[in-house]
Coordinates of C-alpha atoms in Angstrom, one line a residue:
M1 CA -10.2 -38.2 12.5
N2 CA -13.4 -37.5 14.5
H3 CA -12.2 -34.1 15.3
S4 CA -11.4 -33.6 11.5
S5 CA -14.8 -34.7 10.5
T6 CA -16.4 -32.3 13.1
F7 CA -14.2 -29.4 11.9
L8 CA -15.3 -30.0 8.2
A9 CA -18.9 -30.3 9.1
A10 CA -18.7 -27.0 11.0
A11 CA -17.1 -25.3 8.0
A12 CA -19.9 -26.5 5.8
D13 CA -22.7 -25.4 8.3
D14 CA -21.2 -21.9 8.8
P15 CA -18.7 -20.9 6.2
Y16 CA -18.7 -17.2 7.1
A17 CA -17.7 -18.1 10.8
L18 CA -14.7 -20.1 9.4
V19 CA -13.6 -17.1 7.0
L20 CA -14.0 -14.6 10.0
S21 CA -12.0 -16.7 12.3
S22 CA -9.4 -17.3 9.8
F23 CA -9.2 -13.7 9.1
M24 CA -8.9 -12.8 12.7
L25 CA -6.1 -15.4 13.1
F26 CA -4.1 -13.9 10.2
M27 CA -4.4 -10.4 11.6
V28 CA -3.1 -11.5 15.0
L29 CA -0.2 -13.5 13.5
A30 CA 0.5 -10.5 11.0
L31 CA 0.6 -8.2 14.1
F32 CA 2.7 -10.5 16.0
G33 CA 5.2 -11.0 13.2
S34 CA 5.5 -7.1 12.9
V35 CA 6.1 -6.6 16.6
F36 CA 8.7 -9.4 16.7
A37 CA 10.4 -8.1 13.7
G38 CA 10.4 -4.5 15.1
L39 CA 12.1 -5.5 18.4
R40 CA 15.5 -5.2 16.9
G41 CA 16.8 -1.9 16.0
D42 CA 16.3 -0.4 12.5
S43 CA 18.6 1.7 10.3
P44 CA 16.7 4.0 7.9
S45 CA 17.9 1.7 5.1
E46 CA 16.6 -1.4 6.7
F47 CA 13.5 0.2 7.4
Y48 CA 13.0 1.1 3.7
I49 CA 14.3 -2.2 2.0
G50 CA 15.3 -4.7 4.7
D51 CA 18.9 -5.9 5.7
R52 CA 19.8 -7.2 2.3
Q53 CA 20.6 -10.7 3.8
G54 CA 17.6 -12.7 2.4
S55 CA 18.3 -15.8 0.0
A56 CA 17.3 -15.7 -3.6
L57 CA 14.2 -17.9 -2.9
K58 CA 13.1 -15.7 0.0
N59 CA 13.5 -12.6 -2.0
G60 CA 11.7 -14.1 -4.9
L61 CA 8.8 -15.0 -2.9
A62 CA 8.6 -11.7 -1.4
L63 CA 8.9 -10.0 -4.7
A64 CA 6.1 -12.2 -6.0
G65 CA 4.0 -11.4 -2.8
C66 CA 4.2 -7.8 -3.5
Y67 CA 3.6 -8.0 -7.2
V68 CA 0.5 -10.4 -7.3
S69 CA -2.2 -7.9 -6.1
T70 CA -6.0 -8.1 -6.0
S71 CA -6.2 -6.7 -9.5
L72 CA -4.6 -9.9 -10.9
L73 CA -6.6 -12.2 -8.5
L74 CA -9.9 -10.6 -8.8
S75 CA -10.1 -8.3 -11.8
V76 CA -8.4 -10.5 -14.3
T77 CA -10.0 -13.5 -13.4
G78 CA -13.3 -11.5 -13.8
V79 CA -12.4 -10.4 -17.3
V80 CA -11.4 -14.0 -18.3
A81 CA -14.8 -15.0 -17.0
T82 CA -16.8 -12.6 -18.8
V83 CA -15.0 -11.7 -22.1
G84 CA -12.3 -14.3 -22.5
F85 CA -9.5 -13.6 -24.6
D86 CA -8.8 -10.0 -23.4
G87 CA -8.4 -11.4 -19.9
I88 CA -6.0 -14.1 -21.1
T89 CA -4.1 -11.3 -22.8
A90 CA -4.0 -9.3 -19.6
A91 CA -2.7 -12.3 -17.5
T92 CA 0.0 -12.9 -20.4
S93 CA 0.9 -9.1 -20.1
V94 CA 1.6 -9.5 -16.3
L95 CA 3.8 -12.5 -17.1
L96 CA 5.7 -10.6 -19.9
S97 CA 6.3 -7.7 -17.4
M98 CA 8.6 -10.0 -15.5
A99 CA 11.0 -10.1 -18.5
V100 CA 11.4 -6.3 -18.3
L101 CA 12.1 -6.6 -14.4
L102 CA 14.8 -9.3 -15.3
L103 CA 16.3 -6.8 -17.6
L104 CA 16.4 -4.2 -14.9
A105 CA 17.5 -6.4 -11.9
R106 CA 21.2 -6.1 -12.3
P107 CA 21.5 -2.2 -12.6
L108 CA 18.9 -1.9 -9.9
Q109 CA 20.8 -3.9 -7.3
L110 CA 24.2 -2.2 -8.3
S111 CA 22.7 1.2 -7.9
G112 CA 22.3 0.6 -4.2
S113 CA 19.4 2.8 -4.2
L114 CA 16.8 2.9 -1.3
T115 CA 14.1 5.1 -3.0
L116 CA 13.1 6.2 -6.5
G117 CA 15.1 9.4 -5.7
D118 CA 18.4 7.5 -5.3
L119 CA 17.7 6.0 -8.8
F120 CA 16.9 9.4 -10.5
S121 CA 20.0 11.0 -8.8
L122 CA 22.3 8.7 -10.5
R123 CA 22.5 10.8 -13.8
A124 CA 21.0 13.9 -12.3
P125 CA 22.3 14.9 -8.7
G126 CA 20.7 17.7 -6.9
T127 CA 17.4 18.4 -5.2
A128 CA 15.1 18.8 -8.3
P129 CA 15.3 15.3 -9.5
R130 CA 14.6 13.9 -6.0
V131 CA 11.6 16.4 -5.8
A132 CA 10.7 14.9 -9.2
A133 CA 11.0 11.4 -7.8
A134 CA 9.0 12.3 -4.7
V135 CA 6.2 13.6 -7.0
A136 CA 6.4 10.4 -9.3
T137 CA 6.3 8.2 -6.4
L138 CA 3.2 9.7 -4.7
A139 CA 1.3 10.1 -8.1
V140 CA 1.8 6.2 -8.6
T141 CA 1.3 5.0 -5.1
A142 CA -1.5 7.2 -4.1
P143 CA -4.1 5.9 -6.6
Y144 CA -2.7 2.6 -6.2
L145 CA -3.0 2.3 -2.4
V146 CA -6.6 3.8 -2.7
A147 CA -7.5 1.2 -5.3
Q148 CA -6.3 -1.9 -3.4
L149 CA -7.8 -0.6 -0.1
M150 CA -11.2 -0.1 -1.7
A151 CA -11.0 -3.6 -3.4
A152 CA -10.0 -5.0 0.2
G153 CA -13.1 -3.4 1.7
N154 CA -15.3 -4.8 -0.8
V155 CA -14.0 -8.2 -1.0
T156 CA -13.7 -8.5 2.8
A157 CA -17.3 -7.4 3.3
A158 CA -18.6 -9.9 0.8
L159 CA -16.5 -12.8 2.1
L160 CA -17.9 -12.1 5.7
G161 CA -21.4 -12.3 4.5
F162 CA -22.2 -8.4 4.8
S163 CA -23.3 -5.9 2.1
G164 CA -23.5 -2.1 1.8
I165 CA -21.2 0.7 1.5
G166 CA -21.0 1.3 5.2
V167 CA -19.7 -2.3 6.1
Q168 CA -17.3 -1.9 3.1
Q169 CA -15.9 1.4 4.5
M170 CA -15.4 -0.4 8.0
C171 CA -13.4 -3.1 6.5
T172 CA -11.4 -0.7 4.5
V173 CA -10.6 1.1 7.8
L174 CA -10.0 -2.2 9.5
I175 CA -7.4 -3.6 6.9
G176 CA -5.9 -0.2 6.3
G177 CA -5.2 0.3 10.1
L178 CA -3.7 -3.3 10.2
V179 CA -1.3 -2.3 7.3
V180 CA -0.3 1.1 8.8
T181 CA 0.5 -0.7 12.2
C182 CA 2.6 -3.3 10.6
G183 CA 4.4 -0.8 8.6
M184 CA 5.1 1.5 11.4
L185 CA 6.2 -1.3 13.7
S186 CA 8.7 -3.1 11.4
G187 CA 9.1 -1.5 8.1
A188 CA 10.4 -3.6 5.1
K189 CA 11.4 -6.5 7.6
G190 CA 8.0 -7.2 8.8
L191 CA 6.5 -6.8 5.4
T192 CA 8.9 -9.2 4.0
V193 CA 7.5 -12.0 6.1
I194 CA 4.0 -11.1 5.3
Q195 CA 5.0 -11.0 1.5
V196 CA 6.6 -14.5 1.6
I197 CA 3.5 -16.0 3.3
A198 CA 1.1 -14.2 0.9
A199 CA 2.8 -15.6 -2.1
A200 CA 2.9 -19.2 -0.6
V201 CA -0.5 -19.2 0.5
T202 CA -1.9 -17.6 -2.7
L203 CA 0.1 -20.0 -5.0
A204 CA -1.0 -23.2 -3.0
S205 CA -4.7 -22.2 -2.8
M206 CA -4.9 -20.9 -6.5
I207 CA -3.4 -24.2 -7.7
F208 CA -5.7 -26.5 -5.5
A209 CA -8.7 -24.5 -6.7
S210 CA -7.7 -25.0 -10.5
L211 CA -7.2 -28.5 -10.0
A212 CA -10.5 -28.8 -8.4
V213 CA -12.1 -27.0 -11.5
L214 CA -10.3 -29.3 -13.8
R215 CA -11.5 -32.3 -12.0
L216 CA -15.0 -31.4 -12.6
F217 CA -14.2 -31.6 -16.3
H218 CA -12.3 -34.8 -15.9
G219 CA -9.0 -32.9 -16.9
D220 CA -10.4 -31.9 -20.3
V221 CA -9.3 -28.4 -21.1
G222 CA -11.4 -28.4 -24.3
A223 CA -14.5 -29.2 -22.4
L224 CA -13.7 -26.4 -20.0
L225 CA -13.3 -24.0 -22.8
T226 CA -16.3 -25.1 -24.6
A227 CA -18.4 -24.6 -21.6
A228 CA -16.8 -21.2 -20.8
D229 CA -17.5 -19.8 -24.4
A230 CA -21.1 -21.0 -24.1
H231 CA -21.7 -19.1 -20.8
S232 CA -19.7 -15.9 -21.4
T233 CA -21.0 -12.6 -22.8
R234 CA -19.6 -13.4 -26.1
P235 CA -20.6 -17.0 -27.1
G236 CA -18.7 -18.2 -30.1
R237 CA -16.3 -15.2 -29.8
Y238 CA -14.6 -16.0 -26.4
L239 CA -11.3 -16.5 -27.9
S240 CA -11.5 -13.4 -30.1
T241 CA -10.2 -9.9 -29.2
G242 CA -12.4 -6.9 -28.6
G243 CA -14.4 -8.0 -25.5
L244 CA -12.8 -5.6 -23.2
F245 CA -12.0 -2.8 -25.6
D246 CA -15.1 -3.0 -27.8
V247 CA -15.7 0.9 -27.9
G248 CA -13.7 3.7 -29.5
P249 CA -12.2 4.5 -32.9
T250 CA -9.2 2.1 -32.5
P251 CA -9.9 -0.9 -30.3
R252 CA -6.8 -2.8 -31.4
L253 CA -4.8 0.1 -30.5
D254 CA -6.4 0.2 -27.1
I255 CA -5.6 -3.5 -26.7
A256 CA -1.8 -2.9 -27.4
A257 CA -1.7 0.2 -25.3
G258 CA -3.2 -1.9 -22.3
Q259 CA -0.6 -4.5 -22.8
V260 CA 2.3 -1.9 -23.0
M261 CA 0.8 -0.2 -19.9
T262 CA 0.8 -3.6 -17.9
V263 CA 4.4 -4.5 -19.1
L264 CA 6.1 -1.3 -18.3
G265 CA 3.9 0.1 -15.6
G266 CA 3.5 -3.1 -13.4
V267 CA 7.3 -3.6 -12.8
C268 CA 8.1 0.2 -12.6
M269 CA 5.9 0.6 -9.4
P270 CA 8.3 2.1 -6.7
H271 CA 7.6 -0.7 -4.2
V272 CA 8.4 -3.3 -6.8
L273 CA 11.8 -1.7 -7.6
S274 CA 12.6 -1.4 -4.0
R275 CA 12.0 -5.1 -3.6
V276 CA 14.4 -6.0 -6.4
S277 CA 17.1 -3.6 -4.9
A278 CA 17.0 -5.2 -1.4
A279 CA 18.9 -8.4 -2.8
R280 CA 22.4 -8.7 -1.5
D281 CA 24.2 -8.9 -4.9
T282 CA 23.4 -8.9 -8.5
A283 CA 23.3 -12.9 -8.9
T284 CA 20.9 -12.9 -6.0
A285 CA 18.8 -10.3 -7.6
R286 CA 18.4 -12.1 -10.9
R287 CA 17.7 -15.4 -9.3
S288 CA 15.1 -13.6 -7.0
V289 CA 13.4 -12.3 -10.3
R290 CA 13.6 -15.8 -11.7
Y291 CA 12.0 -17.3 -8.9
A292 CA 9.2 -14.6 -8.7
T293 CA 8.6 -15.1 -12.5
G294 CA 7.9 -18.8 -11.7
V295 CA 5.4 -18.1 -9.2
V296 CA 3.7 -15.2 -11.2
A297 CA 3.5 -17.6 -14.2
L298 CA 1.9 -20.3 -12.0
V299 CA -0.5 -17.7 -10.8
C300 CA -1.3 -16.3 -14.1
V301 CA -2.2 -19.9 -15.5
T302 CA -4.5 -20.5 -12.4
V303 CA -6.3 -17.1 -13.0
V304 CA -7.1 -18.2 -16.7
I305 CA -8.3 -21.6 -15.5
L306 CA -10.5 -20.2 -12.7
G307 CA -11.8 -17.6 -14.9
M308 CA -13.0 -20.0 -17.5
G309 CA -14.2 -22.2 -14.6
A310 CA -16.3 -19.3 -13.3
A311 CA -17.8 -18.7 -16.8
A312 CA -18.6 -22.4 -17.2
R313 CA -19.9 -23.1 -13.7
I314 CA -21.6 -19.8 -12.8
G315 CA -22.2 -18.0 -16.1
A316 CA -21.3 -14.4 -17.0
D317 CA -24.9 -13.1 -16.6
T318 CA -24.9 -14.4 -13.0
I319 CA -21.5 -13.0 -12.2
L320 CA -22.3 -9.5 -13.6
S321 CA -25.5 -9.3 -11.6
G322 CA -23.4 -9.0 -8.4
Q323 CA -22.6 -5.8 -6.7
S324 CA -18.9 -6.2 -7.2
H325 CA -19.4 -7.3 -10.9
A326 CA -16.8 -9.4 -12.3
D327 CA -14.5 -9.1 -9.4
D328 CA -16.8 -11.8 -7.5
S329 CA -15.8 -14.4 -10.2
L330 CA -12.8 -16.0 -8.2
M331 CA -14.9 -16.5 -5.0
L332 CA -18.0 -17.4 -6.8
V333 CA -16.3 -20.4 -8.6
A334 CA -14.6 -21.3 -5.2
S335 CA -18.1 -21.6 -3.6
S336 CA -19.4 -23.8 -6.4
L337 CA -16.9 -26.7 -5.9
D338 CA -19.2 -28.7 -3.5
D339 CA -20.1 -31.5 -6.0
G340 CA -16.4 -31.9 -6.8
L341 CA -14.8 -31.8 -3.4
G342 CA -17.4 -32.1 -0.8
S343 CA -18.8 -29.3 1.2
G344 CA -16.3 -29.3 3.9
T345 CA -13.4 -29.4 1.7
S346 CA -15.0 -26.8 -0.6
R347 CA -15.5 -24.4 2.3
L348 CA -11.8 -24.8 3.5
L349 CA -10.7 -23.9 -0.1
F350 CA -13.1 -20.8 0.1
T351 CA -11.4 -19.9 3.3
A352 CA -7.8 -20.4 2.0
L353 CA -8.5 -18.2 -1.0
A354 CA -10.1 -15.5 1.2
C355 CA -7.0 -15.6 3.5
A356 CA -4.8 -15.4 0.2
I357 CA -6.8 -12.2 -0.7
F358 CA -6.2 -10.9 2.8
L359 CA -2.5 -11.4 2.9
S360 CA -2.2 -10.1 -0.7
V361 CA -3.8 -7.0 0.3
L362 CA -1.4 -6.6 3.5
A363 CA 1.6 -7.4 1.4
V364 CA 0.8 -5.0 -1.6
V365 CA -0.7 -2.2 0.4
G366 CA 2.1 -2.3 3.0
A367 CA 4.7 -2.2 0.3
A368 CA 3.1 0.7 -1.6
T369 CA 2.7 2.6 1.8
L370 CA 6.3 2.1 2.7
A371 CA 7.4 3.4 -0.8
A372 CA 5.4 6.4 -0.3
A373 CA 6.8 6.9 3.2
A374 CA 10.4 6.5 1.8
A375 CA 9.8 9.2 -0.7
L376 CA 8.6 11.6 1.9
A377 CA 11.3 10.8 4.6
R378 CA 14.5 10.4 2.4
D379 CA 13.7 12.1 -0.9
T380 CA 12.0 15.1 0.7
Y381 CA 12.9 15.3 4.4
H382 CA 16.4 14.0 4.5
H383 CA 17.7 15.6 1.1
L384 CA 15.6 18.8 1.2
V385 CA 15.2 19.7 5.0
Q386 CA 18.1 18.2 6.6
R387 CA 20.3 18.9 3.6
R388 CA 21.8 15.4 3.9
Q389 CA 22.9 16.0 7.5
S390 CA 23.5 12.4 9.0
N391 CA 20.8 11.7 11.7
P392 CA 19.6 8.2 11.3
A393 CA 17.5 8.3 14.4
R394 CA 15.5 11.2 13.2
E395 CA 15.2 10.0 9.7
L396 CA 13.7 6.7 11.0
M397 CA 11.3 8.6 13.2
V398 CA 10.2 10.7 10.4
A399 CA 9.9 7.5 8.1
R400 CA 7.5 6.1 10.7
I401 CA 5.5 9.3 10.9
A402 CA 5.4 9.3 7.2
V403 CA 3.9 5.8 7.1
L404 CA 1.2 6.9 9.5
L405 CA 0.4 9.9 7.3
S406 CA 0.5 8.0 4.1
G407 CA -1.7 5.2 5.5
V408 CA -4.3 7.6 7.1
V409 CA -4.5 9.7 3.9
G410 CA -5.0 6.7 1.7
I411 CA -7.6 5.1 4.2
L412 CA -9.6 8.4 4.1
L413 CA -9.6 8.6 0.4
A414 CA -10.5 5.0 0.0
V415 CA -13.5 5.5 2.2
L416 CA -14.6 8.6 0.4
A417 CA -14.3 6.6 -3.0
Q418 CA -15.8 3.4 -1.7
G419 CA -18.7 2.1 -4.1
R420 CA -16.8 3.7 -7.1
S421 CA -14.5 2.1 -9.8
A422 CA -11.4 0.7 -8.2
A423 CA -10.0 -0.2 -11.5
F424 CA -9.8 3.4 -12.7
L425 CA -7.4 4.0 -9.9
A426 CA -5.3 1.1 -10.5
Q427 CA -5.1 1.8 -14.2
L428 CA -4.3 5.5 -13.5
A429 CA -1.3 4.3 -11.2
T430 CA -0.1 1.8 -13.7
A431 CA -0.2 4.4 -16.6
V432 CA 1.6 7.0 -14.5
A433 CA 4.6 4.5 -13.7
A434 CA 4.7 3.5 -17.3
S435 CA 4.8 7.2 -18.4
T436 CA 7.2 8.4 -15.8
V437 CA 9.5 5.8 -14.2
A438 CA 9.8 3.5 -17.1
P439 CA 11.4 6.1 -19.3
V440 CA 13.6 7.5 -16.7
L441 CA 14.9 4.1 -15.6
L442 CA 15.5 2.9 -19.3
Y443 CA 17.4 6.1 -20.1
T444 CA 19.4 6.1 -16.9
F445 CA 20.6 2.5 -17.3
Y446 CA 21.2 2.5 -21.0
W447 CA 21.8 6.1 -22.2
D448 CA 25.0 7.9 -21.1
R449 CA 23.7 11.2 -22.6
F450 CA 20.7 11.2 -20.4
N451 CA 20.8 14.2 -18.0
R452 CA 18.8 16.3 -15.5
T453 CA 16.9 18.3 -18.0
G454 CA 15.7 15.1 -19.8
L455 CA 14.8 13.7 -16.4
L456 CA 12.6 16.6 -15.6
W457 CA 10.9 16.8 -18.8
A458 CA 10.2 13.0 -18.8
V459 CA 8.8 12.9 -15.3
Y460 CA 6.6 15.9 -15.2
G461 CA 5.5 15.7 -18.8
G462 CA 4.7 12.0 -18.4
T463 CA 3.0 12.7 -15.2
I464 CA 0.7 15.6 -16.5
L465 CA -0.2 13.7 -19.7
S466 CA -0.9 10.4 -18.2
G467 CA -2.9 12.0 -15.4
G468 CA -4.7 14.5 -17.4
L469 CA -5.7 12.1 -20.3
A470 CA -6.9 9.6 -17.8
V471 CA -9.1 12.0 -16.3
F472 CA -10.9 12.8 -19.6
S473 CA -11.0 9.1 -20.7
P474 CA -14.1 7.0 -20.8
S475 CA -12.8 5.1 -17.7
A476 CA -13.3 8.1 -15.7
S477 CA -16.7 9.4 -16.9
G478 CA -19.6 8.8 -19.4
S479 CA -20.4 5.0 -18.6
S480 CA -21.9 2.8 -16.0
Q481 CA -18.5 1.2 -15.2
A482 CA -16.6 4.6 -14.9
F483 CA -15.4 6.2 -11.8
L484 CA -18.0 9.0 -12.1
P485 CA -20.8 7.2 -13.7
N486 CA -23.3 10.1 -13.5
A487 CA -20.9 12.7 -15.1
D488 CA -19.6 12.9 -18.6
F489 CA -16.6 14.9 -19.6
A490 CA -14.8 12.3 -21.5
W491 CA -13.2 13.7 -24.7
F492 CA -10.3 11.5 -24.9
D493 CA -11.7 8.5 -26.9
H494 CA -9.0 5.9 -25.7
S495 CA -9.5 3.8 -22.7
T496 CA -6.0 4.3 -21.5
P497 CA -3.6 7.3 -21.8
V498 CA -0.3 5.4 -22.4
L499 CA -0.9 5.4 -26.1
V500 CA 0.0 9.1 -26.0
S501 CA 1.7 9.5 -22.7
V502 CA 4.5 6.9 -23.0
P503 CA 5.8 7.9 -26.4
A504 CA 5.6 11.5 -25.4
A505 CA 7.6 10.7 -22.2
F506 CA 10.3 9.0 -24.0
L507 CA 10.4 11.9 -26.7
L508 CA 10.6 14.6 -23.9
G509 CA 13.5 12.6 -22.1
W510 CA 15.3 12.5 -25.3
A511 CA 14.7 16.1 -26.4
G512 CA 15.5 17.4 -22.9
S513 CA 18.6 15.6 -22.6
L514 CA 19.8 17.2 -26.0
V515 CA 18.9 20.5 -24.6
G516 CA 20.6 20.0 -21.3
H517 CA 23.6 18.4 -23.0
R518 CA 24.3 21.8 -24.9
R519 CA 24.2 23.9 -21.5
A520 CA 26.7 21.7 -19.5
R521 CA 28.7 19.4 -21.6
R522 CA 31.8 19.1 -19.3
H523 CA 29.8 18.4 -16.1
Q524 CA 27.7 15.7 -17.8
A525 CA 30.7 13.9 -19.1
E526 CA 31.9 13.7 -15.6
D527 CA 28.5 12.7 -14.2
A528 CA 28.2 10.1 -17.0
S529 CA 31.5 8.4 -16.1
V530 CA 30.5 8.2 -12.4
T531 CA 27.1 6.7 -13.4
S532 CA 28.7 4.2 -15.6
A533 CA 31.1 3.1 -12.8
V534 CA 28.1 2.8 -10.4
L535 CA 26.2 0.6 -13.0
L536 CA 29.1 -1.4 -13.8
V537 CA 30.7 -2.4 -10.4
G538 CA 28.2 -1.0 -7.9
R539 CA 27.9 2.2 -5.8
T540 CA 30.3 1.0 -3.0
A541 CA 33.0 -0.2 -5.5
A542 CA 32.6 2.8 -7.8
T543 CA 33.3 5.3 -4.9
A544 CA 36.6 3.3 -4.2
V545 CA 38.2 3.2 -7.6
P546 CA 41.8 4.3 -7.2
A547 CA 43.0 7.3 -9.1
G548 CA 44.4 6.8 -12.5
R549 CA 42.4 3.7 -13.3
T550 CA 38.9 4.0 -14.8
A551 CA 35.9 2.1 -13.1
G552 CA 35.6 -1.5 -14.5
Q553 CA 39.4 -1.7 -15.6
R554 CA 40.9 -4.7 -13.9
P555 CA 44.0 -4.1 -11.6
E556 CA 47.2 -5.6 -13.0
R557 CA 48.3 -8.9 -11.4
S558 CA 51.5 -8.7 -9.5
G559 CA 54.0 -11.5 -10.0

């Protein structure tokens, strides 16, 4: 008891020392876990997605760990704290995206895919679809990786009590180096352990912080909402739309487009799809998504509560006066709970949330780095350079080198972009995923006439439109919150490009498939039957269907 009291008193006296020591402890544990997991020999498939032997609960926690990012924990909490309803809508959209993932879980697992290139080649075999998959993977993971590393550097520096671009850059390099080391040593096996721990720590700390906020208001959600409304940037309109998208000619369309971007783009990130493919069978895949949905739902509820708590306890004006703007909301409200919990317990909660953010960064950035490396090693090197010649040892070596290259490039770009808006890069990655990966997957799984031409048109058209329109949007330039605040070349009036790029990508996929269908009807019919067999019974079973019996037809019983 005396030792516990001494520890709590020390936590209250020097909170930054506690955060720093906890951070160092988690770094050591993460490295140890990666080294331990990497002691066993890897095959390329195990390096990319693991051994497919995990239980539904383990896979579900790992899926939640690589899905709950700093964008949800920090950015959405900040939006709830400052403008209210639009942040609540964003949290709801994150939860709704899990329904799309549940729809895709069965065909993803049956496809037996290791990378996005394996998925794209289901209806379009050849090298061109794999190149397109590599382009799409890098177009999504590159800005997402940079955004997460930038946010990690900002938050880490702030949590350790430092400020300034130089310190943030050092923190970015430190965390990025840790992620690259973990990825190179153990691949997906080590990252799975980190993702499970990240999900558990994040969920526990967010729930405890939310209960602490509710306790300050005696469990009265109405009183919490009233206080949040009074101290937000929109008193009296806290539960009205338009706080986040209050500029432009069609704010309601921008709100709808943002929801579509979150719902489609969030689940179509390559590292999220790989996590679902890692399940051992379809039942496990669907149960994993259900477990992950439960975790994400609880986290989204706590994000809303803590966002309202930040508005009520800190006030939007104080929040927006910080260097990290609204992203400070979560940690600000955590540091304001002394009168409800006591200083020692409050500091322990602050430290737990800080560790949750650290682990979230490791889990998400590690998964995104591994997805980019898989695209380079498997979709590019193995299928284009080696011409599919089997050499697992060489492919594994190339995969580890690709992790190093992807991580180093991501770290360098994050250091160069430090101090700018990470939200733009995260939005760009989500928009590209919604405009390229989502149309191709939905057409691949649910339209037999989808073919190579339609895939290439959808991928390249969606990438060019989403990336180009994002560059010329108000999020890139023309405002103080833009990625380039001192420049102004925004002629696209909408805040997100998906209003145009997503419908255009679906249209291009449809039109290209019609054009391609006229060129090679016979080959398309054969490829469609093979793909249907794969999506019905799985890749291994489909290749073992006896002659004279179609895939999915049950064998006759003897006797």
